[in-house]
Structure formats: C-alpha cells, structure tokens
mmCIF file of C-alpha atoms and ligand atoms in Angstrom:
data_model
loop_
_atom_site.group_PDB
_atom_site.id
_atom_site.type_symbol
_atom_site.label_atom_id
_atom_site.label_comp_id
_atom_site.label_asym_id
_atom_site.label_seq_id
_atom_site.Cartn_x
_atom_site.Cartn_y
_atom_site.Cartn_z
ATOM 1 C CA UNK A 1 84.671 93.073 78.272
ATOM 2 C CA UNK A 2 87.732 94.273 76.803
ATOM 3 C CA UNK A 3 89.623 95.697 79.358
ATOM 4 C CA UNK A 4 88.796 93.725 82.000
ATOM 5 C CA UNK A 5 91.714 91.310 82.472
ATOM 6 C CA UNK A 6 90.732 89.936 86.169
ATOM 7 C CA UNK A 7 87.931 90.089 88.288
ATOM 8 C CA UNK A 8 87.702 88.772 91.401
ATOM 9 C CA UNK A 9 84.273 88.813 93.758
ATOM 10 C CA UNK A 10 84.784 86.590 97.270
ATOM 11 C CA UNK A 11 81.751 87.571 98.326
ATOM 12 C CA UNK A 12 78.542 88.350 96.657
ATOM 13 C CA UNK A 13 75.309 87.114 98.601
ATOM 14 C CA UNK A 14 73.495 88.575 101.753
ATOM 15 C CA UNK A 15 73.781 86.669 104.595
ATOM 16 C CA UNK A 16 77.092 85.553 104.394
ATOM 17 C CA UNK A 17 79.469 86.544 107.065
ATOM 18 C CA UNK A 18 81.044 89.612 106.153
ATOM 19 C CA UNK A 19 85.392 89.009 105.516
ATOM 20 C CA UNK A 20 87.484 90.111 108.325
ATOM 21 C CA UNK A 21 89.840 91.764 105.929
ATOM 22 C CA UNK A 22 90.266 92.274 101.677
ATOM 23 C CA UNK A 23 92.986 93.591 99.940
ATOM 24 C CA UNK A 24 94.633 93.507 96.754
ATOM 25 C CA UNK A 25 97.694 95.342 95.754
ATOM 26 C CA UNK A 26 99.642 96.137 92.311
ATOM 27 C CA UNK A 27 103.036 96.671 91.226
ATOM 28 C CA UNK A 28 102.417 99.305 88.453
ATOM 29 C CA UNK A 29 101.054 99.092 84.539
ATOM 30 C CA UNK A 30 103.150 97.817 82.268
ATOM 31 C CA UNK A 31 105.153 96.446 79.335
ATOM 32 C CA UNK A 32 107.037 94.029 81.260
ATOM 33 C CA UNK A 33 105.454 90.766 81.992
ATOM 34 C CA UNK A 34 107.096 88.607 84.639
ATOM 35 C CA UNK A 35 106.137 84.834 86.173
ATOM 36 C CA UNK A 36 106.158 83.739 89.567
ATOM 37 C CA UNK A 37 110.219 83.025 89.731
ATOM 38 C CA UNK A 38 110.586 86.503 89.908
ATOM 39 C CA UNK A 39 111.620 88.719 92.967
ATOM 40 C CA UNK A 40 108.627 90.638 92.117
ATOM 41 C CA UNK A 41 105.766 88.303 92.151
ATOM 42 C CA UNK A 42 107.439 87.171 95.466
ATOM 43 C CA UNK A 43 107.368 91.174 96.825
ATOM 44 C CA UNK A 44 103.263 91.515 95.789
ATOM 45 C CA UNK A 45 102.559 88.451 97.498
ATOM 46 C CA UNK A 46 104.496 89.584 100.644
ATOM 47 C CA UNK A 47 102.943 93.104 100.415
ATOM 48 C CA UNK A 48 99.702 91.354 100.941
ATOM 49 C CA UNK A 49 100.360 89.370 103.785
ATOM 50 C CA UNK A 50 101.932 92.606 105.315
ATOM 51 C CA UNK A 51 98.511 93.940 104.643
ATOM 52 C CA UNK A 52 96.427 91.338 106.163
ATOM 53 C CA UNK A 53 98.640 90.885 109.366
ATOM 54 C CA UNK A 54 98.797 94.625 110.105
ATOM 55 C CA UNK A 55 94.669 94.792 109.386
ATOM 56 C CA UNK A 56 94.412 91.833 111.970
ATOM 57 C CA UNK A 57 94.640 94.228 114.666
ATOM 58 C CA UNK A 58 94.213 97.654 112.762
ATOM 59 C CA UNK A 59 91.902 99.428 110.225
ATOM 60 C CA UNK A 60 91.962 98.618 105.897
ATOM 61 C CA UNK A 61 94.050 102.324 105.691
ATOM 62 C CA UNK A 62 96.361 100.584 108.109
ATOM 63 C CA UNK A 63 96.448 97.117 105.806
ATOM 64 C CA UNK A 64 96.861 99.185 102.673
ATOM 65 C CA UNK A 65 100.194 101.265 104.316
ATOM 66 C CA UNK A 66 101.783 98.383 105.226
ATOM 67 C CA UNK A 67 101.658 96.811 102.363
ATOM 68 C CA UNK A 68 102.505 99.902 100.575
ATOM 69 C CA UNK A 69 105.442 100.442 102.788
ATOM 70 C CA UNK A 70 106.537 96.911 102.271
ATOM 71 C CA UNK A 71 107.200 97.505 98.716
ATOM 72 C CA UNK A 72 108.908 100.808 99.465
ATOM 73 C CA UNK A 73 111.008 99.369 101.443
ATOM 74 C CA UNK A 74 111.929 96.329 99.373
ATOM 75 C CA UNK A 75 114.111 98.345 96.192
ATOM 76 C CA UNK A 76 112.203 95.888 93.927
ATOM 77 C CA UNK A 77 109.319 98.358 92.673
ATOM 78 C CA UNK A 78 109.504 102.044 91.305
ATOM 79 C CA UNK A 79 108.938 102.942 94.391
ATOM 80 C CA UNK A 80 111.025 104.106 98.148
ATOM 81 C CA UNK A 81 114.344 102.606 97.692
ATOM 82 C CA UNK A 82 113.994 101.249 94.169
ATOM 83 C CA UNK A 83 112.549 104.749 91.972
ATOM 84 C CA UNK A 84 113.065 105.519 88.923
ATOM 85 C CA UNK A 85 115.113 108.771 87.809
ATOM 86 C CA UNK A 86 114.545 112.019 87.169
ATOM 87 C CA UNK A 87 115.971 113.896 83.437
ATOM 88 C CA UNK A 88 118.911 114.940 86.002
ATOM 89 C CA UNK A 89 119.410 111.782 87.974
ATOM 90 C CA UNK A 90 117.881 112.402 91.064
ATOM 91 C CA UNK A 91 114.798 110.671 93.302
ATOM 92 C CA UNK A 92 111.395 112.342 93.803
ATOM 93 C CA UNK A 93 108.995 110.784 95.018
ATOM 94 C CA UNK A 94 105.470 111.116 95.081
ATOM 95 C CA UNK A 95 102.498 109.376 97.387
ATOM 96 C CA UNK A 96 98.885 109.396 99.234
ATOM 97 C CA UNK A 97 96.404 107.765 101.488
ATOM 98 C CA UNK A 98 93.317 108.012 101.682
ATOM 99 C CA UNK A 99 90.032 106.344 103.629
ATOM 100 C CA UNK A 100 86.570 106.278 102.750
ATOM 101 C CA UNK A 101 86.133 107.079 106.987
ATOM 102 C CA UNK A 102 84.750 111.126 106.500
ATOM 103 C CA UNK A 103 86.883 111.223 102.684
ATOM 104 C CA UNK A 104 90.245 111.764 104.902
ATOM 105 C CA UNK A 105 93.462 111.644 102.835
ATOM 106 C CA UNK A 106 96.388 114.255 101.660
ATOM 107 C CA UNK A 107 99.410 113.452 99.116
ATOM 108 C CA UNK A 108 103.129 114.617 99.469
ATOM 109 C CA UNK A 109 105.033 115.731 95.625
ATOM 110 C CA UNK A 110 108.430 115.474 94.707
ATOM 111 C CA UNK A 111 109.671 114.862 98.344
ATOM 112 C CA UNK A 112 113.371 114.135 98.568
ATOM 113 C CA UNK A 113 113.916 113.391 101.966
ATOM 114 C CA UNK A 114 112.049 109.856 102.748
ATOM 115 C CA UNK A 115 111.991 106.462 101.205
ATOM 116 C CA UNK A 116 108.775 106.473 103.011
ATOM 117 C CA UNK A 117 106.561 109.411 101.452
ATOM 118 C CA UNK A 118 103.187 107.052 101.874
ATOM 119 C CA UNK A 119 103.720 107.263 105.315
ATOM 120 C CA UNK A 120 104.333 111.087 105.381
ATOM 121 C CA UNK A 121 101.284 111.693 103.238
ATOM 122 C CA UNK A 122 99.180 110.152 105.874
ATOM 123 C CA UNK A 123 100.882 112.052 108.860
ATOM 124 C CA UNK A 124 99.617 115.069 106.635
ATOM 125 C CA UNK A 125 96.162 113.583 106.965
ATOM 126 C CA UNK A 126 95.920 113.035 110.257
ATOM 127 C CA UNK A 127 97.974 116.444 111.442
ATOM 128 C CA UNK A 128 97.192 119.150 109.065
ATOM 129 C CA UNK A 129 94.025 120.493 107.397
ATOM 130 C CA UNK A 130 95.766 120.219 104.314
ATOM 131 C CA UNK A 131 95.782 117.514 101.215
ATOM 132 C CA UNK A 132 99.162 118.411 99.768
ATOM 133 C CA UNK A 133 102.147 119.035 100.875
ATOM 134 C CA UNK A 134 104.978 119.205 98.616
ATOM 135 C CA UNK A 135 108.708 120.014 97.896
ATOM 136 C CA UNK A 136 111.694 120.364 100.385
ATOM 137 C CA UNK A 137 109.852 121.773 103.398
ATOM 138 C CA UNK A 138 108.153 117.957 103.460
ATOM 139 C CA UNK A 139 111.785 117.211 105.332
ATOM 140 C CA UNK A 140 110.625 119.013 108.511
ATOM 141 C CA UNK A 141 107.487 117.322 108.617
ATOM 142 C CA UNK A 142 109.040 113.687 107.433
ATOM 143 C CA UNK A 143 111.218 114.669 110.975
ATOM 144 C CA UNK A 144 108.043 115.317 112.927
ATOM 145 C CA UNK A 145 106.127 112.104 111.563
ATOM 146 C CA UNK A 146 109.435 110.416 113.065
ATOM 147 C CA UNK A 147 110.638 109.115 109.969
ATOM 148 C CA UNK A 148 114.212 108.597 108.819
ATOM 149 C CA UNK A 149 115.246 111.498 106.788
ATOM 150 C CA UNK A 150 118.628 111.834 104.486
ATOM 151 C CA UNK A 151 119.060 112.405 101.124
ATOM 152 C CA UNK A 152 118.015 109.285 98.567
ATOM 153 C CA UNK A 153 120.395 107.915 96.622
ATOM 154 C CA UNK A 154 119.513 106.047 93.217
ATOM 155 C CA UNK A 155 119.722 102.624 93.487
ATOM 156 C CA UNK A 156 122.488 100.429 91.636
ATOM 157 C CA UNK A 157 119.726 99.380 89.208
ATOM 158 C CA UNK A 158 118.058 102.847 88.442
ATOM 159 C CA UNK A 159 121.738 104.200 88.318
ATOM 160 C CA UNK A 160 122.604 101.993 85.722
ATOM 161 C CA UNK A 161 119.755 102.529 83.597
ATOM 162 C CA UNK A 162 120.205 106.527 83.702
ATOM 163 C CA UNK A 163 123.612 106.300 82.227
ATOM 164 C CA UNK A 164 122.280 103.914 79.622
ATOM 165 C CA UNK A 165 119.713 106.398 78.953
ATOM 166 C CA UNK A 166 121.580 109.218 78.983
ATOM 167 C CA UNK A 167 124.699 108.002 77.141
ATOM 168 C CA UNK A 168 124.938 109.211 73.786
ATOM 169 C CA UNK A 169 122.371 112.164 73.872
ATOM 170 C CA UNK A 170 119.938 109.962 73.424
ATOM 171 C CA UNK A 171 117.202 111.747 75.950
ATOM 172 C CA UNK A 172 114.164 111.530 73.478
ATOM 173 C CA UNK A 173 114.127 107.898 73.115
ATOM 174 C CA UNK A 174 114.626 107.983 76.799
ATOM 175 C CA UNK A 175 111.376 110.200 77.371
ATOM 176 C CA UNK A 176 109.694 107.761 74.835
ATOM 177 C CA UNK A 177 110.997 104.960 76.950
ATOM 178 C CA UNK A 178 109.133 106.454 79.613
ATOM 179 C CA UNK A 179 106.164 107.169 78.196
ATOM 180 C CA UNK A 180 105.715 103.355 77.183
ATOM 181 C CA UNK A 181 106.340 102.890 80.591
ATOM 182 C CA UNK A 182 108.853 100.222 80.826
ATOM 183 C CA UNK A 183 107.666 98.406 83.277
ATOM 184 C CA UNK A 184 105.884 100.338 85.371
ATOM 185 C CA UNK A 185 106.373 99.589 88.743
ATOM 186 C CA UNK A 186 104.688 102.457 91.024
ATOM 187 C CA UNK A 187 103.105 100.117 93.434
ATOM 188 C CA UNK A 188 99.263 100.793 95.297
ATOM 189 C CA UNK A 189 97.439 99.045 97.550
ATOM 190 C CA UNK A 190 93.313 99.139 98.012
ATOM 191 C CA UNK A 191 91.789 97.483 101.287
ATOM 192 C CA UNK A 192 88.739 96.861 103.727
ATOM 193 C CA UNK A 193 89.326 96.395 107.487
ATOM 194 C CA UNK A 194 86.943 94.688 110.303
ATOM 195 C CA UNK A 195 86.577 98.981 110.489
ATOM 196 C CA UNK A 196 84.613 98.586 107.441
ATOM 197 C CA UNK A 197 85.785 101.743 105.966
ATOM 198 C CA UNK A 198 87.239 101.522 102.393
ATOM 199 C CA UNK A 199 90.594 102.278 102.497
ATOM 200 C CA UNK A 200 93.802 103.063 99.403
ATOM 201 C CA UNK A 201 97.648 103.757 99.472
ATOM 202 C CA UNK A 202 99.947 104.630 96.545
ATOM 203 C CA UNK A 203 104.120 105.590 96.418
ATOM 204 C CA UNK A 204 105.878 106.103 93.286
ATOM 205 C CA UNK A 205 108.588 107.449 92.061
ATOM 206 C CA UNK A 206 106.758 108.473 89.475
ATOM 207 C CA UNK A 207 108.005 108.407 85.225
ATOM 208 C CA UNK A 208 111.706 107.726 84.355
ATOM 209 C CA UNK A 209 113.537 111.322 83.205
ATOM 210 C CA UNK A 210 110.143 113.222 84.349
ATOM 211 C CA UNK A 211 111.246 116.701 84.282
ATOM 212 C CA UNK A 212 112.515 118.076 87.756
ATOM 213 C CA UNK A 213 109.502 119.041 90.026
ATOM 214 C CA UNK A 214 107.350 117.477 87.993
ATOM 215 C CA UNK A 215 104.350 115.876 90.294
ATOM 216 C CA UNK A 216 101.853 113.117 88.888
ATOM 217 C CA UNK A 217 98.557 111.414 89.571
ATOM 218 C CA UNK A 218 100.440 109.309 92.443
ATOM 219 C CA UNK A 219 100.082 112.505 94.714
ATOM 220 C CA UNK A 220 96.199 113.624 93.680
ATOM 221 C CA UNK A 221 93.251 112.743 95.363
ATOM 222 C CA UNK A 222 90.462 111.927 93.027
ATOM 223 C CA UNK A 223 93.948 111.210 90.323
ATOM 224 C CA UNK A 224 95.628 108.535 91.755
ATOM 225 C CA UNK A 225 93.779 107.548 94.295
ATOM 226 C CA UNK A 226 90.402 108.064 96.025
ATOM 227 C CA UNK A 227 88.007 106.861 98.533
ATOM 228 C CA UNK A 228 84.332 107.574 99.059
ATOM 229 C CA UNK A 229 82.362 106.399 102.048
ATOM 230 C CA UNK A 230 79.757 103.512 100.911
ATOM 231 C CA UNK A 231 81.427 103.215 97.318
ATOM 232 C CA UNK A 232 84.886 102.203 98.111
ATOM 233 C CA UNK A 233 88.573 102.796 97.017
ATOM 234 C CA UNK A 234 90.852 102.879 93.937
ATOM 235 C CA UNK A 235 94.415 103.338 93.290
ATOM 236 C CA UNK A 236 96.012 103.976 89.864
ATOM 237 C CA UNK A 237 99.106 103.047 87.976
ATOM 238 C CA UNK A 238 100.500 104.748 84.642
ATOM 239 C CA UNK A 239 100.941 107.954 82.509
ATOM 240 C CA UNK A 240 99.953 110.380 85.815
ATOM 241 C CA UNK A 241 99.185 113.252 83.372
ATOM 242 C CA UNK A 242 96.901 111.127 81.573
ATOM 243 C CA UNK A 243 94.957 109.728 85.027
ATOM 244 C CA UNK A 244 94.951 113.322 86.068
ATOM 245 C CA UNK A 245 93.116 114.611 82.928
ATOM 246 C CA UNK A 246 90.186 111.468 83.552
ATOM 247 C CA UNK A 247 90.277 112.052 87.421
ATOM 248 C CA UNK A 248 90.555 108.364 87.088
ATOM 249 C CA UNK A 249 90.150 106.893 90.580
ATOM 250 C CA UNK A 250 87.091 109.287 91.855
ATOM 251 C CA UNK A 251 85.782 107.768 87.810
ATOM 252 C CA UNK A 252 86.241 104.504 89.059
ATOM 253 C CA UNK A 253 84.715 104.989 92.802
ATOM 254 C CA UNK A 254 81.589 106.910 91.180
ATOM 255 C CA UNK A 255 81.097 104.064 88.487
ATOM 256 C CA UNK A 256 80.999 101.519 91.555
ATOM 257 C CA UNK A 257 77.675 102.794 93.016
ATOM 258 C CA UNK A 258 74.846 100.394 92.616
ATOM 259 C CA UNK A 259 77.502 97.867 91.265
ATOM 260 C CA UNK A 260 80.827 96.587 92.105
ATOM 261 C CA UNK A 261 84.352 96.623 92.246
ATOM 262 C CA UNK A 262 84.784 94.923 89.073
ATOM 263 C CA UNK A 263 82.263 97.690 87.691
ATOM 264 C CA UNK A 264 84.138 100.233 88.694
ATOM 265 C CA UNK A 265 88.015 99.107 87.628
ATOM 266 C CA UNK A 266 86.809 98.268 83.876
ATOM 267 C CA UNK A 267 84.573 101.351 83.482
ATOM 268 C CA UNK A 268 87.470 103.555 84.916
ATOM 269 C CA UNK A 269 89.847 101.697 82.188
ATOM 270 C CA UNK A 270 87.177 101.320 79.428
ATOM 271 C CA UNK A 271 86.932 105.786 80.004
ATOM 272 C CA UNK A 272 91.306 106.250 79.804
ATOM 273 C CA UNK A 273 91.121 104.158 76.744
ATOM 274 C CA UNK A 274 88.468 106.068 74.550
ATOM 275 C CA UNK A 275 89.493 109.343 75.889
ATOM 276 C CA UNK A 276 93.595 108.905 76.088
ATOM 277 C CA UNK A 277 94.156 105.980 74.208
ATOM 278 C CA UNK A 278 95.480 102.200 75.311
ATOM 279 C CA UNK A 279 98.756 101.578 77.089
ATOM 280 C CA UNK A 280 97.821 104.500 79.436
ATOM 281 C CA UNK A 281 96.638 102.925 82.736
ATOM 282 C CA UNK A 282 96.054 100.210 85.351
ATOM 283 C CA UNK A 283 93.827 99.912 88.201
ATOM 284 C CA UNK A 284 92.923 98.113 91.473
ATOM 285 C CA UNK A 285 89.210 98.200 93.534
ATOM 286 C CA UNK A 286 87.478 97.523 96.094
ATOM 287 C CA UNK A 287 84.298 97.817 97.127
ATOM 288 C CA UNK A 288 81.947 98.747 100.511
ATOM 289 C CA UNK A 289 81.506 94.923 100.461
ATOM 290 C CA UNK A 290 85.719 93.591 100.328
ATOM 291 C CA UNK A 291 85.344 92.629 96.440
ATOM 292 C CA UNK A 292 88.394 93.536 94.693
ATOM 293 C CA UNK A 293 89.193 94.172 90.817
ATOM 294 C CA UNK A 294 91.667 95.086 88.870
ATOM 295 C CA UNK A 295 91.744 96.016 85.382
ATOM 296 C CA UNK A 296 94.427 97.650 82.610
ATOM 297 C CA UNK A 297 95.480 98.410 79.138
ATOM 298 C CA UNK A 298 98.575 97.858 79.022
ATOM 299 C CA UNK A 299 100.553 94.485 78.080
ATOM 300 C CA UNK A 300 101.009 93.922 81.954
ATOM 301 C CA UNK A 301 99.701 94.737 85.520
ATOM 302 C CA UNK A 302 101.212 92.955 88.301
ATOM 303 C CA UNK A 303 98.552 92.393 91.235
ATOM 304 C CA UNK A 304 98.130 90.559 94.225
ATOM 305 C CA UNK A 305 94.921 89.814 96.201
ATOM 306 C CA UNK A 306 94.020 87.749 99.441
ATOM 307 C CA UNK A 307 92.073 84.969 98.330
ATOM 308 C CA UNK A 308 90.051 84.364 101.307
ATOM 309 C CA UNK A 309 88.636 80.248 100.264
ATOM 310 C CA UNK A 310 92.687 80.036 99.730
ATOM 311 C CA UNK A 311 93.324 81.790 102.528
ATOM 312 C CA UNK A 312 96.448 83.018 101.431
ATOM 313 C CA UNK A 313 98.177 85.513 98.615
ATOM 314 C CA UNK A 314 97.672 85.366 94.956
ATOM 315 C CA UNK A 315 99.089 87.236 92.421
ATOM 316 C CA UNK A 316 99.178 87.950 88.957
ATOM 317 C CA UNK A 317 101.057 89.581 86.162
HETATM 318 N N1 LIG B 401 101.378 107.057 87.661
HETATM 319 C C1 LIG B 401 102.799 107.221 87.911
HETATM 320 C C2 LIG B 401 103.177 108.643 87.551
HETATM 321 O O1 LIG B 401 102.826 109.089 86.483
HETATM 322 C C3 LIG B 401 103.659 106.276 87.167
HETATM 323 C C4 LIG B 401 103.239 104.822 87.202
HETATM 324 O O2 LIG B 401 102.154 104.511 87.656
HETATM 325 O O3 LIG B 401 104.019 103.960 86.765
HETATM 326 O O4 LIG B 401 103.847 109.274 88.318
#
C-alpha cells in the first residue's frame, strides 16, 4: 500500500450499533509537516469538535460546514480569512457542499465578497437549480444567504509572503513555489450524521499567484468534492487542475462500492499518482457506514478524525 498513509475503520461488523456521528477533516496536501504545538494541529482538532457538536442536533452536511467554517474563520488555513494570493495580490476564493441525500450540492468560483464562500455554495444548493455560481454577482447572493459581505483583505501573513514573492521579479519561482504547494492548506471536511446521508465541505483559496479568475477543483463537483447516495463522500486537497483532469473525488466515491473508505482514498491517490505524478494530491473519506480514510502523496496531509473508543479529536500531520 503505497499511498496509503492512514486508515482508520471504527466500525466494521454487523450488529454493532451504528455511530451517532463520523467525521474527519484536513488542512490541505503538503510540503510542510507540523507537530501538535502548532496553531494548526490545534485548529483541525477544533474543526472536528465543531463538527460533532453541530451534527449532535443536525445532519453530517451540517457537521462538515461547521467544521469547514471553523477553519475559515480561524486565518490559520488557506482558507476564509487566512488565503493565499493571487499573481496580483488579491483573495478569491473558491468552495462547495455537497450530500449524498438525492446528490444535492453546487460550488461558488473566485468569489470576492465572503470569508465564508462554503456557506454561500450551499445557499446555492438549497435556493437555486444551479451547481455553480461564480464571479462578482456571488455578492448579491452572499447578501441574500445573510452573510457578511465587504471586500477581503490579505492577511498580514499572506501579505508578507506576496511581497517576498514578488520582490525582485522573481514570479516563476513563485509559480513553482506554488505548484509544490507550500504547504497546502485548503481545508475539507467529510461526515455522516444520525441522518445517515454521506455528507462533504471544502473552502480554499485556492494556489498562491493562480492567475486572476482562475477557478480550481475546490469549486467542482465530482473535482473536489463529491457525494453519492450509498457510497459516501470525498473531499480533495492539491494541484486543482490536476484533481480536475482525474475527476478525483467521484474516482474515489465510485472505487468505494463494495469496499470502504480506506478503498476508496488510496485507489483515488494510487490513480493521481500514475496518471499526474506524486506530490499532486490528498484526500479524506467516508463511507455509507461512518469509516473514514485519508490518504496522499505528498510529504504532508494534515487530518483530523473523531475517534469514537477515544471519544474525542485526533489528528495527524
Ligand atoms: N486544490 C486547491 C486548488 O487547486 C489547492 C489546495 O488544495 O491546496 O485550488
């Protein structure tokens, strides 16, 4: 199994009662490894218990938001408050929801008005007949989902690191930069509710100096995400052109039938690697049944996962 880094099954046998509530979250593919003193492995951990306390009275699409929003939210991932930049310095964003409960979900691309696009992609779900919205014109409906709109500023951090980049001329090391990923940090979440419906949220803000208007995986069903009734969910992390091309998270849902979530994550990751090459992508699973999975080829994949014999957060880099 070469590409399976983690695997984890809480339940496997019949007749055991079924979990309450699974989820596992990540906090994008990486270079960057980082231990358990960091603000980051603190934020997955949190964005799990977010999860679980929002599924204790709601659905797994529910669980996965709020974690998802968490880490938008927080400025620590590439993600809401904390994205990376754009080649001219600005913040798009890209998200999506979806639920195995009738294949619902829709993605927003290159939205500049909301920290919170994962939240605006499933207003779009659940108020339009549409599965993408994107651009400026996602302002009016970020206004009619009642979320705060404005325009986003780079953080401190991201500021910083675009006038490092940028300083000098030195934009094609900064696109290579980017394309070994740095770090990742697009953040995902994958869960199952007492609804029993299969359920996945991703926000990004997508690859440092990505060319204006540019929209990635993070935004495409079947790409970034994807949920199928009686399979289960996905959500992927890294190069979005490359998880585009493999339709990586519909790969991964489609490899979990008759199998499991760990079937699907390192199938899904064994495809990337022979068709795109290694140090391409990451990805969480779950399936009909609350296992979860994760699996990557990149140096690093930050994860977290309620460990129900714990019964509490783990995580992982
Ligand atoms: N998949 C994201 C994108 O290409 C980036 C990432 O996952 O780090 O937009």
């Amino acid at each position: 199994m070469p590409y399976q880094k983690f695997s984890y099954a809480p339940r496997t046998r019949t007749g055991e009662t079924p979990l309450k509530h699974s989820i596992i979250v990540h906090g994008g593919a990486g270079s960057g490894k980082y231990g358990a003193g960091d603000a980051r492995f603190r934020g997955l951990l949190r964005a799990v218990d977010e999860g679980v306390s929002a599924m204790k009275k709601g659905s797994g699409l529910d669980g996965a938001l709020a974690a998802v929003t968490f880490m938008e939210e927080s400025g620590l991932f590439n993600c809401g408050r904390g994205a990376c930049l754009t080649a001219e310095g600005k913040v798009e964003l890209d998200a999506a929801v979806m639920t195995a409960k009738g294949a619902a979900g829709a993605g927003v691309g290159d939205v500049t008005c909301t920290y919170h696009p994962a939240s605006l992609a499933r207003w779009v779900m659940e108020n339009t007949e549409h599965v993408l919205i994107v651009g400026e014109r996602a302002k009016g409906y970020a206004r009619l989902a009642g979320l705060k709109t404005g325009r986003l500023r780079p953080s401190p951090a991201a500021k910083t690191k675009f006038e490092a980049l940028v300083r000098g001329g030195r934009h094609a090391e900064a696109v290579a930069l980017a394309r070994r990923l740095d770090g990742g940090g697009t953040v995902g979440a994958v869960a199952l509710g007492s609804d029993g419906s299969p359920a996945a949220a991703v926000s990004t803000g997508g690859m440092w100096m990505k060319l204006p208007g540019r929209v990635g995986d993070s935004a495409i069903l079947g790409a970034g995400i994807f949920a199928e009734p009686g399979l289960g969910a996905a959500c992927a992390t890294g190069v979005g052109e490359e998880i585009i091309r493999c339709a990586l998270s519909m790969r991964a849902c489609q490899l979990m039938r008759g199998a499991d979530a760990a079937a699907g994550a390192r199938g899904a990751i064994e495809h990337i690697s022979r068709s795109r090459g290694k140090g391409t992508a990451g990805i969480i699973t779950i399936d009909a049944g609350g296992r979860v999975a994760a699996s990557y080829n990149t140096e690093a994949m930050g994860r977290a996962w309620w460990d129900p014999a714990k019964g509490r957060a783990t995580a992982a880099v």
